[in-house]
mmCIF file of C-alpha atoms and ligand atoms in Angstrom:
data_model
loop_
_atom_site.group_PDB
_atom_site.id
_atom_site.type_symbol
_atom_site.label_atom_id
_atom_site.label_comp_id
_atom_site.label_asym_id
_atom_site.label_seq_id
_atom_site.Cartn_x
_atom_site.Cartn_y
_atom_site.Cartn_z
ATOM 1 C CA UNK Q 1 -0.957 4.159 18.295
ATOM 2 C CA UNK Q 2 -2.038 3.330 21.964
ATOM 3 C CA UNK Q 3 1.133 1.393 23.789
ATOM 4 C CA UNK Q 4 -1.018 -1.621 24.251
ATOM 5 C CA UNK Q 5 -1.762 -2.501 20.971
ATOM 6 C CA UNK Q 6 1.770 -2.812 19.495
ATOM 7 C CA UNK Q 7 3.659 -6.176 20.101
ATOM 8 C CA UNK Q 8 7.662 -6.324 18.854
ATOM 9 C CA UNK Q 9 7.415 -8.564 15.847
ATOM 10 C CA UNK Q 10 11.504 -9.007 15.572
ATOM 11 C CA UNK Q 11 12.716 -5.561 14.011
ATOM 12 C CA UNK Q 12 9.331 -4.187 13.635
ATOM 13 C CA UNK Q 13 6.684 -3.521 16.078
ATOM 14 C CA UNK Q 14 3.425 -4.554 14.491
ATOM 15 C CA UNK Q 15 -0.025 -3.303 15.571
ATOM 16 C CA UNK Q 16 -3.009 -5.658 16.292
ATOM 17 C CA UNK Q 17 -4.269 -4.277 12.660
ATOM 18 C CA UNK Q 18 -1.048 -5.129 10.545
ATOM 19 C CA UNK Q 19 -1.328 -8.863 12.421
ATOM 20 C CA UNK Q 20 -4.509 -9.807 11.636
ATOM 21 C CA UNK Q 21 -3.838 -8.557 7.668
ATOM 22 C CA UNK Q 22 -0.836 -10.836 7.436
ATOM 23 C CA UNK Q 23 -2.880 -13.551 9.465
ATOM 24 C CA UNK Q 24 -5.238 -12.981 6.502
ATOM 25 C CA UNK Q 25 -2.492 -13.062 4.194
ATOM 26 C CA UNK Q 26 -1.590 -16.449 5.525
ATOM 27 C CA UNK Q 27 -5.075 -17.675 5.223
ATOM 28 C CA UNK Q 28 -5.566 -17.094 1.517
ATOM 29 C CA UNK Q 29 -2.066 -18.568 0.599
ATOM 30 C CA UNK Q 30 -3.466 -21.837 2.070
ATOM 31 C CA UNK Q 31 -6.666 -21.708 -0.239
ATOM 32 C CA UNK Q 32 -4.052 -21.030 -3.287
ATOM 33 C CA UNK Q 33 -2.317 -23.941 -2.329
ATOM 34 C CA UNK Q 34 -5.461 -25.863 -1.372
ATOM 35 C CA UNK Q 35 -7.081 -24.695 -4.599
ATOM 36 C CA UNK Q 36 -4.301 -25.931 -7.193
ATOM 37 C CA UNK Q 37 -3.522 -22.672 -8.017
ATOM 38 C CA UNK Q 38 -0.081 -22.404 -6.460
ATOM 39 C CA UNK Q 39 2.332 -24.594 -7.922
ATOM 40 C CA UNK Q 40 6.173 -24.526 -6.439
ATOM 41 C CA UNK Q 41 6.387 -21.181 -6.002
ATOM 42 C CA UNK Q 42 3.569 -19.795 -8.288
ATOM 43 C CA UNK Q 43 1.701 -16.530 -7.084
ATOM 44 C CA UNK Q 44 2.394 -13.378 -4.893
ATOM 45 C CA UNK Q 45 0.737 -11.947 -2.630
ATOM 46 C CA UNK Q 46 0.984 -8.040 -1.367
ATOM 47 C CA UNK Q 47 -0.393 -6.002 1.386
ATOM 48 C CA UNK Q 48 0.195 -2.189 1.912
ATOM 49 C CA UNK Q 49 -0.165 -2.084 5.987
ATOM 50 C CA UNK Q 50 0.183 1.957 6.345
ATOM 51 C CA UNK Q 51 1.817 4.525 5.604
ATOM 52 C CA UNK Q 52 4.966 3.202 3.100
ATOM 53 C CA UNK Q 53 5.000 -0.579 5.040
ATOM 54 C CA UNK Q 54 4.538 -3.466 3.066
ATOM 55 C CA UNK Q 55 3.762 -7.060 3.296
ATOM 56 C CA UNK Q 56 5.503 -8.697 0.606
ATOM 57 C CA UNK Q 57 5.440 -12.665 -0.293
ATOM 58 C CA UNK Q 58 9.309 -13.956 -0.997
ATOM 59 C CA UNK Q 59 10.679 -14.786 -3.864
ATOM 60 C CA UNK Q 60 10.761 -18.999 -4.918
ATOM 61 C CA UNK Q 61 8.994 -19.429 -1.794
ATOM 62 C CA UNK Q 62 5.891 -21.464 -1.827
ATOM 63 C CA UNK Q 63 2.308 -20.516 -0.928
ATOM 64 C CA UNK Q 64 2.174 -23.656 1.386
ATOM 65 C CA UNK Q 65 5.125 -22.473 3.325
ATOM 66 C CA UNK Q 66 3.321 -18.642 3.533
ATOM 67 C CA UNK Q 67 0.158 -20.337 4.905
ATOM 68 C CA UNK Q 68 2.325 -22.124 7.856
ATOM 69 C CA UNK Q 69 4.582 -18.730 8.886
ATOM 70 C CA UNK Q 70 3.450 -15.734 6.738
ATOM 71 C CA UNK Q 71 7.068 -14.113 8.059
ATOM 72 C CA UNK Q 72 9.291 -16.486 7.394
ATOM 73 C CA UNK Q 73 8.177 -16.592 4.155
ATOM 74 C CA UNK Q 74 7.683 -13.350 3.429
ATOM 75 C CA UNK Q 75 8.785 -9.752 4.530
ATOM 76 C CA UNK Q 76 7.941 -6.823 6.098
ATOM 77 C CA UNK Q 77 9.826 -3.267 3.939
ATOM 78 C CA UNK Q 78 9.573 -0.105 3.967
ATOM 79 C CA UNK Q 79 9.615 1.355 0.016
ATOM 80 C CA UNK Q 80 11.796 4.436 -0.300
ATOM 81 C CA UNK Q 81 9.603 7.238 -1.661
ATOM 82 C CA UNK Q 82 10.647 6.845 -4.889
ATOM 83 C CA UNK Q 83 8.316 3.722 -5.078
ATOM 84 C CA UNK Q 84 11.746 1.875 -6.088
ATOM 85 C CA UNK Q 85 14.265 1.198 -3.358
ATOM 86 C CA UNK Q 86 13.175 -0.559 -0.089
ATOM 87 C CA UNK Q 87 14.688 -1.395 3.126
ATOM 88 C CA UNK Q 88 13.755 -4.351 5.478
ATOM 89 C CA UNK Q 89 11.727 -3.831 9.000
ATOM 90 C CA UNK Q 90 10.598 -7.034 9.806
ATOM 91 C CA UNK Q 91 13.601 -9.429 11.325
ATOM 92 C CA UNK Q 92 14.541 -11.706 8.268
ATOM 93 C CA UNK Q 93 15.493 -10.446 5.256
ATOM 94 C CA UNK Q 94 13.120 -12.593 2.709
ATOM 95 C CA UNK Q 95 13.811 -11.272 -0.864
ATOM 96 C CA UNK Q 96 9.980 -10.339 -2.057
ATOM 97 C CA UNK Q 97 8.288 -11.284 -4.984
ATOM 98 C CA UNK Q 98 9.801 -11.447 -8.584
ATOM 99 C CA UNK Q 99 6.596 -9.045 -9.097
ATOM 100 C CA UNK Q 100 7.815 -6.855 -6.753
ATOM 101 C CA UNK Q 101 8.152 -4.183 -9.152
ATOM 102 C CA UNK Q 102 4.782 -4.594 -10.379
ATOM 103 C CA UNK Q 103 2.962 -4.543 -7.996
ATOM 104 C CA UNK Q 104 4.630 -1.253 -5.988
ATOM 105 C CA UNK Q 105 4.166 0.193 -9.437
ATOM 106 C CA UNK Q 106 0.192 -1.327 -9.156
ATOM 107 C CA UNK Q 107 -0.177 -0.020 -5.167
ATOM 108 C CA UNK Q 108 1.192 3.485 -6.335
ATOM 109 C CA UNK Q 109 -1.499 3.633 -8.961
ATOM 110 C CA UNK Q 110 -4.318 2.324 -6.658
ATOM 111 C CA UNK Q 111 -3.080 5.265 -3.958
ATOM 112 C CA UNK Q 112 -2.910 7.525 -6.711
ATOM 113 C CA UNK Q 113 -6.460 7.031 -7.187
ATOM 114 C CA UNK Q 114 -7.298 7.396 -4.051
ATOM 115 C CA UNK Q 115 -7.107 4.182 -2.178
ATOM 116 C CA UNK Q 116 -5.484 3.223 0.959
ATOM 117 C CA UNK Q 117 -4.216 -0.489 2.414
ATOM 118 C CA UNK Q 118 -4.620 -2.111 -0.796
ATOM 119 C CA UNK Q 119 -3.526 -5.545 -1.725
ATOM 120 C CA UNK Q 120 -2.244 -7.379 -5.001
ATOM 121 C CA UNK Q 121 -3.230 -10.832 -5.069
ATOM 122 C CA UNK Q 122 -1.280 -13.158 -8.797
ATOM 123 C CA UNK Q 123 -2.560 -16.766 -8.476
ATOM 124 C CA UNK Q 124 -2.398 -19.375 -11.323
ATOM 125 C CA UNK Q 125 -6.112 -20.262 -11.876
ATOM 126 C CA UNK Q 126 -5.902 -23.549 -14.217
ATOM 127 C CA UNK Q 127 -9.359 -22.968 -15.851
ATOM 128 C CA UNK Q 128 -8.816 -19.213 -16.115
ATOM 129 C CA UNK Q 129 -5.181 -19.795 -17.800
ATOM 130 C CA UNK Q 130 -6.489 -22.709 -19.497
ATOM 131 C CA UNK Q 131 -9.340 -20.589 -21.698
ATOM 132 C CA UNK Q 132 -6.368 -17.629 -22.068
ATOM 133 C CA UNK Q 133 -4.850 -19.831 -24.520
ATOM 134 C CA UNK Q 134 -8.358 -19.460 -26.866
ATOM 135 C CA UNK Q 135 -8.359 -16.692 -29.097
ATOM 136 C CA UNK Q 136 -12.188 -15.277 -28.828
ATOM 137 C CA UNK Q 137 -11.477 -15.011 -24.571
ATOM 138 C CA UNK Q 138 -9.176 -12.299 -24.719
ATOM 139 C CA UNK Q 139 -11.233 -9.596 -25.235
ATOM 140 C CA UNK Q 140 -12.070 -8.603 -22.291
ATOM 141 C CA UNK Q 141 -15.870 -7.772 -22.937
ATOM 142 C CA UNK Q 142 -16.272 -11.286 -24.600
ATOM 143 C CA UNK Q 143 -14.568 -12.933 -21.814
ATOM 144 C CA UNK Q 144 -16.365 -10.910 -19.068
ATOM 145 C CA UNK Q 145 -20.068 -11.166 -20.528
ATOM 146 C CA UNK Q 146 -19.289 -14.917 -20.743
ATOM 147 C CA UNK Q 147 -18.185 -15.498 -17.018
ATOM 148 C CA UNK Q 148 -21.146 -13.341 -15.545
ATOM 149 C CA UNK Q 149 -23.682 -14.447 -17.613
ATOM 150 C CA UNK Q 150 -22.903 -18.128 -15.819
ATOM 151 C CA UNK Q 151 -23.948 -17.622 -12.431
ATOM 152 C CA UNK Q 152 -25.937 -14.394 -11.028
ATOM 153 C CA UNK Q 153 -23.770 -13.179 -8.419
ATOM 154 C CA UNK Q 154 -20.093 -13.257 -10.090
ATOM 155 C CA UNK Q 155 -22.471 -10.030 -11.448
ATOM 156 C CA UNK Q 156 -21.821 -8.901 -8.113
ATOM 157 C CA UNK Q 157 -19.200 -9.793 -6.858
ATOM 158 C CA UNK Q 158 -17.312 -9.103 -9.931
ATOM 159 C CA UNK Q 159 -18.839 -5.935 -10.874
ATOM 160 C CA UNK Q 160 -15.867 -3.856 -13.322
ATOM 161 C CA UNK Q 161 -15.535 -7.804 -14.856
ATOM 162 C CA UNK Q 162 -12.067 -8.971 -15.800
ATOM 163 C CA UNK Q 163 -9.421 -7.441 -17.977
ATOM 164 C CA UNK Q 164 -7.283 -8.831 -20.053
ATOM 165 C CA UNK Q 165 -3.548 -8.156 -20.647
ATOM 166 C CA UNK Q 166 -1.539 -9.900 -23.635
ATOM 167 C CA UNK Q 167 1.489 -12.175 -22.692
ATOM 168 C CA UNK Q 168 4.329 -10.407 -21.472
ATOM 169 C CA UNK Q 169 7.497 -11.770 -19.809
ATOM 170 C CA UNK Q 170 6.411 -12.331 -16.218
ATOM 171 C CA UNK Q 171 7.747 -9.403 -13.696
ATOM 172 C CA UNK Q 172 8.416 -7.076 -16.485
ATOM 173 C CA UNK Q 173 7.553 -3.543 -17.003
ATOM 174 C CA UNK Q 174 5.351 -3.882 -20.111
ATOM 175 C CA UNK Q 175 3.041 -6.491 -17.872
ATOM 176 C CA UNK Q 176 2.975 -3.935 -14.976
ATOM 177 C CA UNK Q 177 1.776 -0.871 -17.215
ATOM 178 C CA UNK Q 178 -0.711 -3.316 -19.121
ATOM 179 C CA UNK Q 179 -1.967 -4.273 -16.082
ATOM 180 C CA UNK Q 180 -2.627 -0.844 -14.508
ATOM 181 C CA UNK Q 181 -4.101 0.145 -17.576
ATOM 182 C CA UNK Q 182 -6.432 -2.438 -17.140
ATOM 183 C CA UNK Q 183 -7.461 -2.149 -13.284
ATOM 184 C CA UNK Q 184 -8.757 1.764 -14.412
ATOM 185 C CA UNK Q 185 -12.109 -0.121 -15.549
ATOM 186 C CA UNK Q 186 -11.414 -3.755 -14.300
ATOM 187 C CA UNK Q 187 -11.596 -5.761 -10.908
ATOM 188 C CA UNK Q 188 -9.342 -8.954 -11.594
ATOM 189 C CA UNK Q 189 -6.690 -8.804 -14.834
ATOM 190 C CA UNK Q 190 -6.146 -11.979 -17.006
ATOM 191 C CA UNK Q 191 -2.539 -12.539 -17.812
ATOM 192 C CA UNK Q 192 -2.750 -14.302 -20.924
ATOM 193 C CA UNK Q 193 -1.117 -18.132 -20.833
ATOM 194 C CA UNK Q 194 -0.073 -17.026 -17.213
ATOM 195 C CA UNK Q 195 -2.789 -16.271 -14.360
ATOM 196 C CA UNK Q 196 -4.831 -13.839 -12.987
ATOM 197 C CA UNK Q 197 -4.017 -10.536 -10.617
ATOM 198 C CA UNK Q 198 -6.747 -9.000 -8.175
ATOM 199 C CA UNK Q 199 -6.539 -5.722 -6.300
ATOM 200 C CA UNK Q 200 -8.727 -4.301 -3.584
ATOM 201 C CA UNK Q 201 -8.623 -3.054 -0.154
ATOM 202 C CA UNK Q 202 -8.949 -7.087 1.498
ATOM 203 C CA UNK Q 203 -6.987 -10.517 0.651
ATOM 204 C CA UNK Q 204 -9.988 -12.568 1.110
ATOM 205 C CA UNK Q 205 -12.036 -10.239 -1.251
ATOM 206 C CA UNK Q 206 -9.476 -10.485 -3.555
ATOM 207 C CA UNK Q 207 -9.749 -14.385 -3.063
ATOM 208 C CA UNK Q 208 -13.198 -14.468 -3.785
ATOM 209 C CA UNK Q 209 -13.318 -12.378 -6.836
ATOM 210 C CA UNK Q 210 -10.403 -15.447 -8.693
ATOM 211 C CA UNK Q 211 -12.716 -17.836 -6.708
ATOM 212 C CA UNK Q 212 -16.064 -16.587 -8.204
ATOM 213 C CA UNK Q 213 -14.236 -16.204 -11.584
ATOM 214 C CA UNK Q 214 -12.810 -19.433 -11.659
ATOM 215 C CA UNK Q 215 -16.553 -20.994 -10.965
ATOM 216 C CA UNK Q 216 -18.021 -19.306 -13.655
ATOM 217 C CA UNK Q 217 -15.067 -20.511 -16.037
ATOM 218 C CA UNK Q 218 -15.764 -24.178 -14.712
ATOM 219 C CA UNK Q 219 -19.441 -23.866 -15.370
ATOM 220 C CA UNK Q 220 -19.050 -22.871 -18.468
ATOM 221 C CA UNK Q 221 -16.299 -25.659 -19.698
ATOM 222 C CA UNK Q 222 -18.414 -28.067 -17.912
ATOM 223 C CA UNK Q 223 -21.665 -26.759 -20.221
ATOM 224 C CA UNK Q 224 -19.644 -27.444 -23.241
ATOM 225 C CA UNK Q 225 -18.802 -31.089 -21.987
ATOM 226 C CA UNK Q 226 -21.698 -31.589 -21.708
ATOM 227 C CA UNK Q 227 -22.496 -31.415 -25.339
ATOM 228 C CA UNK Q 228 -22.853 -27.513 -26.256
ATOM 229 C CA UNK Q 229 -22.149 -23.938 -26.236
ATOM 230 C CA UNK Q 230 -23.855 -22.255 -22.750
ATOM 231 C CA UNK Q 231 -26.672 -20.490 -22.926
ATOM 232 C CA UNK Q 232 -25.774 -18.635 -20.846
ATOM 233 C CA UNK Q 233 -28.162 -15.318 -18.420
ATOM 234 C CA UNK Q 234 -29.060 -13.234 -21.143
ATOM 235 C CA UNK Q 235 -28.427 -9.335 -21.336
ATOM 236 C CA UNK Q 236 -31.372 -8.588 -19.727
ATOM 237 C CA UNK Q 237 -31.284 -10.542 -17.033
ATOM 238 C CA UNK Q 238 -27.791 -9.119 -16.431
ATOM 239 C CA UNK Q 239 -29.055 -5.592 -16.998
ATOM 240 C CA UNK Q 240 -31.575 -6.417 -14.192
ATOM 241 C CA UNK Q 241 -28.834 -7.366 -11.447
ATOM 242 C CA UNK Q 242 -27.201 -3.899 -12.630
ATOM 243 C CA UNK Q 243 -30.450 -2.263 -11.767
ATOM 244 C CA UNK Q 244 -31.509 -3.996 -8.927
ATOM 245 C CA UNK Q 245 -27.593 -3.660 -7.046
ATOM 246 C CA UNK Q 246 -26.582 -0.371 -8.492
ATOM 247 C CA UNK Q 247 -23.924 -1.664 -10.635
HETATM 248 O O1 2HA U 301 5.971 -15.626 -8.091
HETATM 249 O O2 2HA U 301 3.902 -16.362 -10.248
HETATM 250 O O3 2HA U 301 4.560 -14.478 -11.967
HETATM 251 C C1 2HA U 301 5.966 -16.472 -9.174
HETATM 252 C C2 2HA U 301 5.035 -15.967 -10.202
HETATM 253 C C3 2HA U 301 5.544 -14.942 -11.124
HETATM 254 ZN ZN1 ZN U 302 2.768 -15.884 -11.976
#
């Protein structure tokens, strides 16, 4: 790391890199907020910055408050290698995320597959939670065929589609394993009657995967207001964007 690009961030220096990820990090937790998708302290939010250093959202604190001052709100650890135990480096000592054990146990998977500086976004979608609670959307090919075939690009921009994890007691085990089963062939996880978790290598991305999602979910309860059932792009026009973007 050059000398010049390190700035002393309390305990921890930071590098121009790290900032602009947590700036990032900031940025989405306003469109949560802004969004409805972040009520009282709903949602976490995750960043692996190198090596074993982690961005973690705090506990009971609200996405509002992350979007103003990412590190008051939020901390800076280092995880222990057992993927357990962590120790603080940034300067206050903000207890992370109820989820914390879920999602180190979802970042060791990810680098365990190969990837590097990934990121755990858990929001609280309404539409998305609201059509968890009906029966026929939690399989996860019904519920992902339904969502693309609304709009062309959530195709693309959602290419594995969304998984789909039954409830489990939020920030337990079970939900963590579900959930990494899942991400093997997924993009963005459904938490039945909870919310939705998105991984990936950028927060924004992350963002607009839930974002895309939660379009297609509006379009299609906003088809049925409107007197019936979708109809929906049909397979082959989805096959087609497959082809033509080397899905
Ligand atoms: O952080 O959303 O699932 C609060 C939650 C837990
Ligand atoms: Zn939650």
């Amino acid at each position: 790391m050059m000398k010049n690009d390190i700035c002393n961030c309390g305990a921890i220096a930071l590098d121009e890199n790290s900032k602009l990820v947590i700036d990032r990090v900031a940025e989405v937790a306003g469109y949560l907020w802004q969004k409805n998708w972040a009520e009282r302290n709903g949602g976490n939010i995750s960043v692996n910055l190198y090596d074993n250093i982690f961005y973690f959202t705090g506990t009971g604190q609200r996405m509002r408050d992350v979007a103003k001052s990412p590190l008051d709100f939020g901390a800076i650890i280092k995880v222990c290698d057992d993927w357990t135990n962590f120790e603080y480096v940034s300067e206050k000592h903000i207890k992370p995320t109820s989820e914390l054990p879920s999602h180190l146990a979802i970042h060791k998977c990810l680098r365990d597959r190969g990837m590097r500086n990934t990121v755990v976004v858990h929001t609280h979608p309404n539409e998305l939670i609201a059509i968890s609670h009906l029966e026929k959307f939690l399989d996860a090919d019904v519920l992902t065929k339904t969502l693309w075939s609304m709009i062309p690009e959530s195709r693309i921009i959602v290419p594995k589609g969304v998984g789909v994890v039954s409830y489990h007691v939020p920030g337990s085990l079970e939900l963590a394993t579900a959930t990494i089963e899942q991400l093997a062939t997924h993009d963005v996880i459904l938490w039945e009657k909870h919310g939705v978790l998105a991984v990936g290598n950028d927060v924004v991305e992350c963002f607009d995967a839930i974002d895309t999602l939660v379009k297609c979910t509006q379009i299609y309860l906003f088809a049925k207001m409107a007197g019936g059932e979708p109809q929906g792009l049909n397979d082959e026009q989805l096959e087609e964007l497959a082809v033509k973007f080397n899905l």
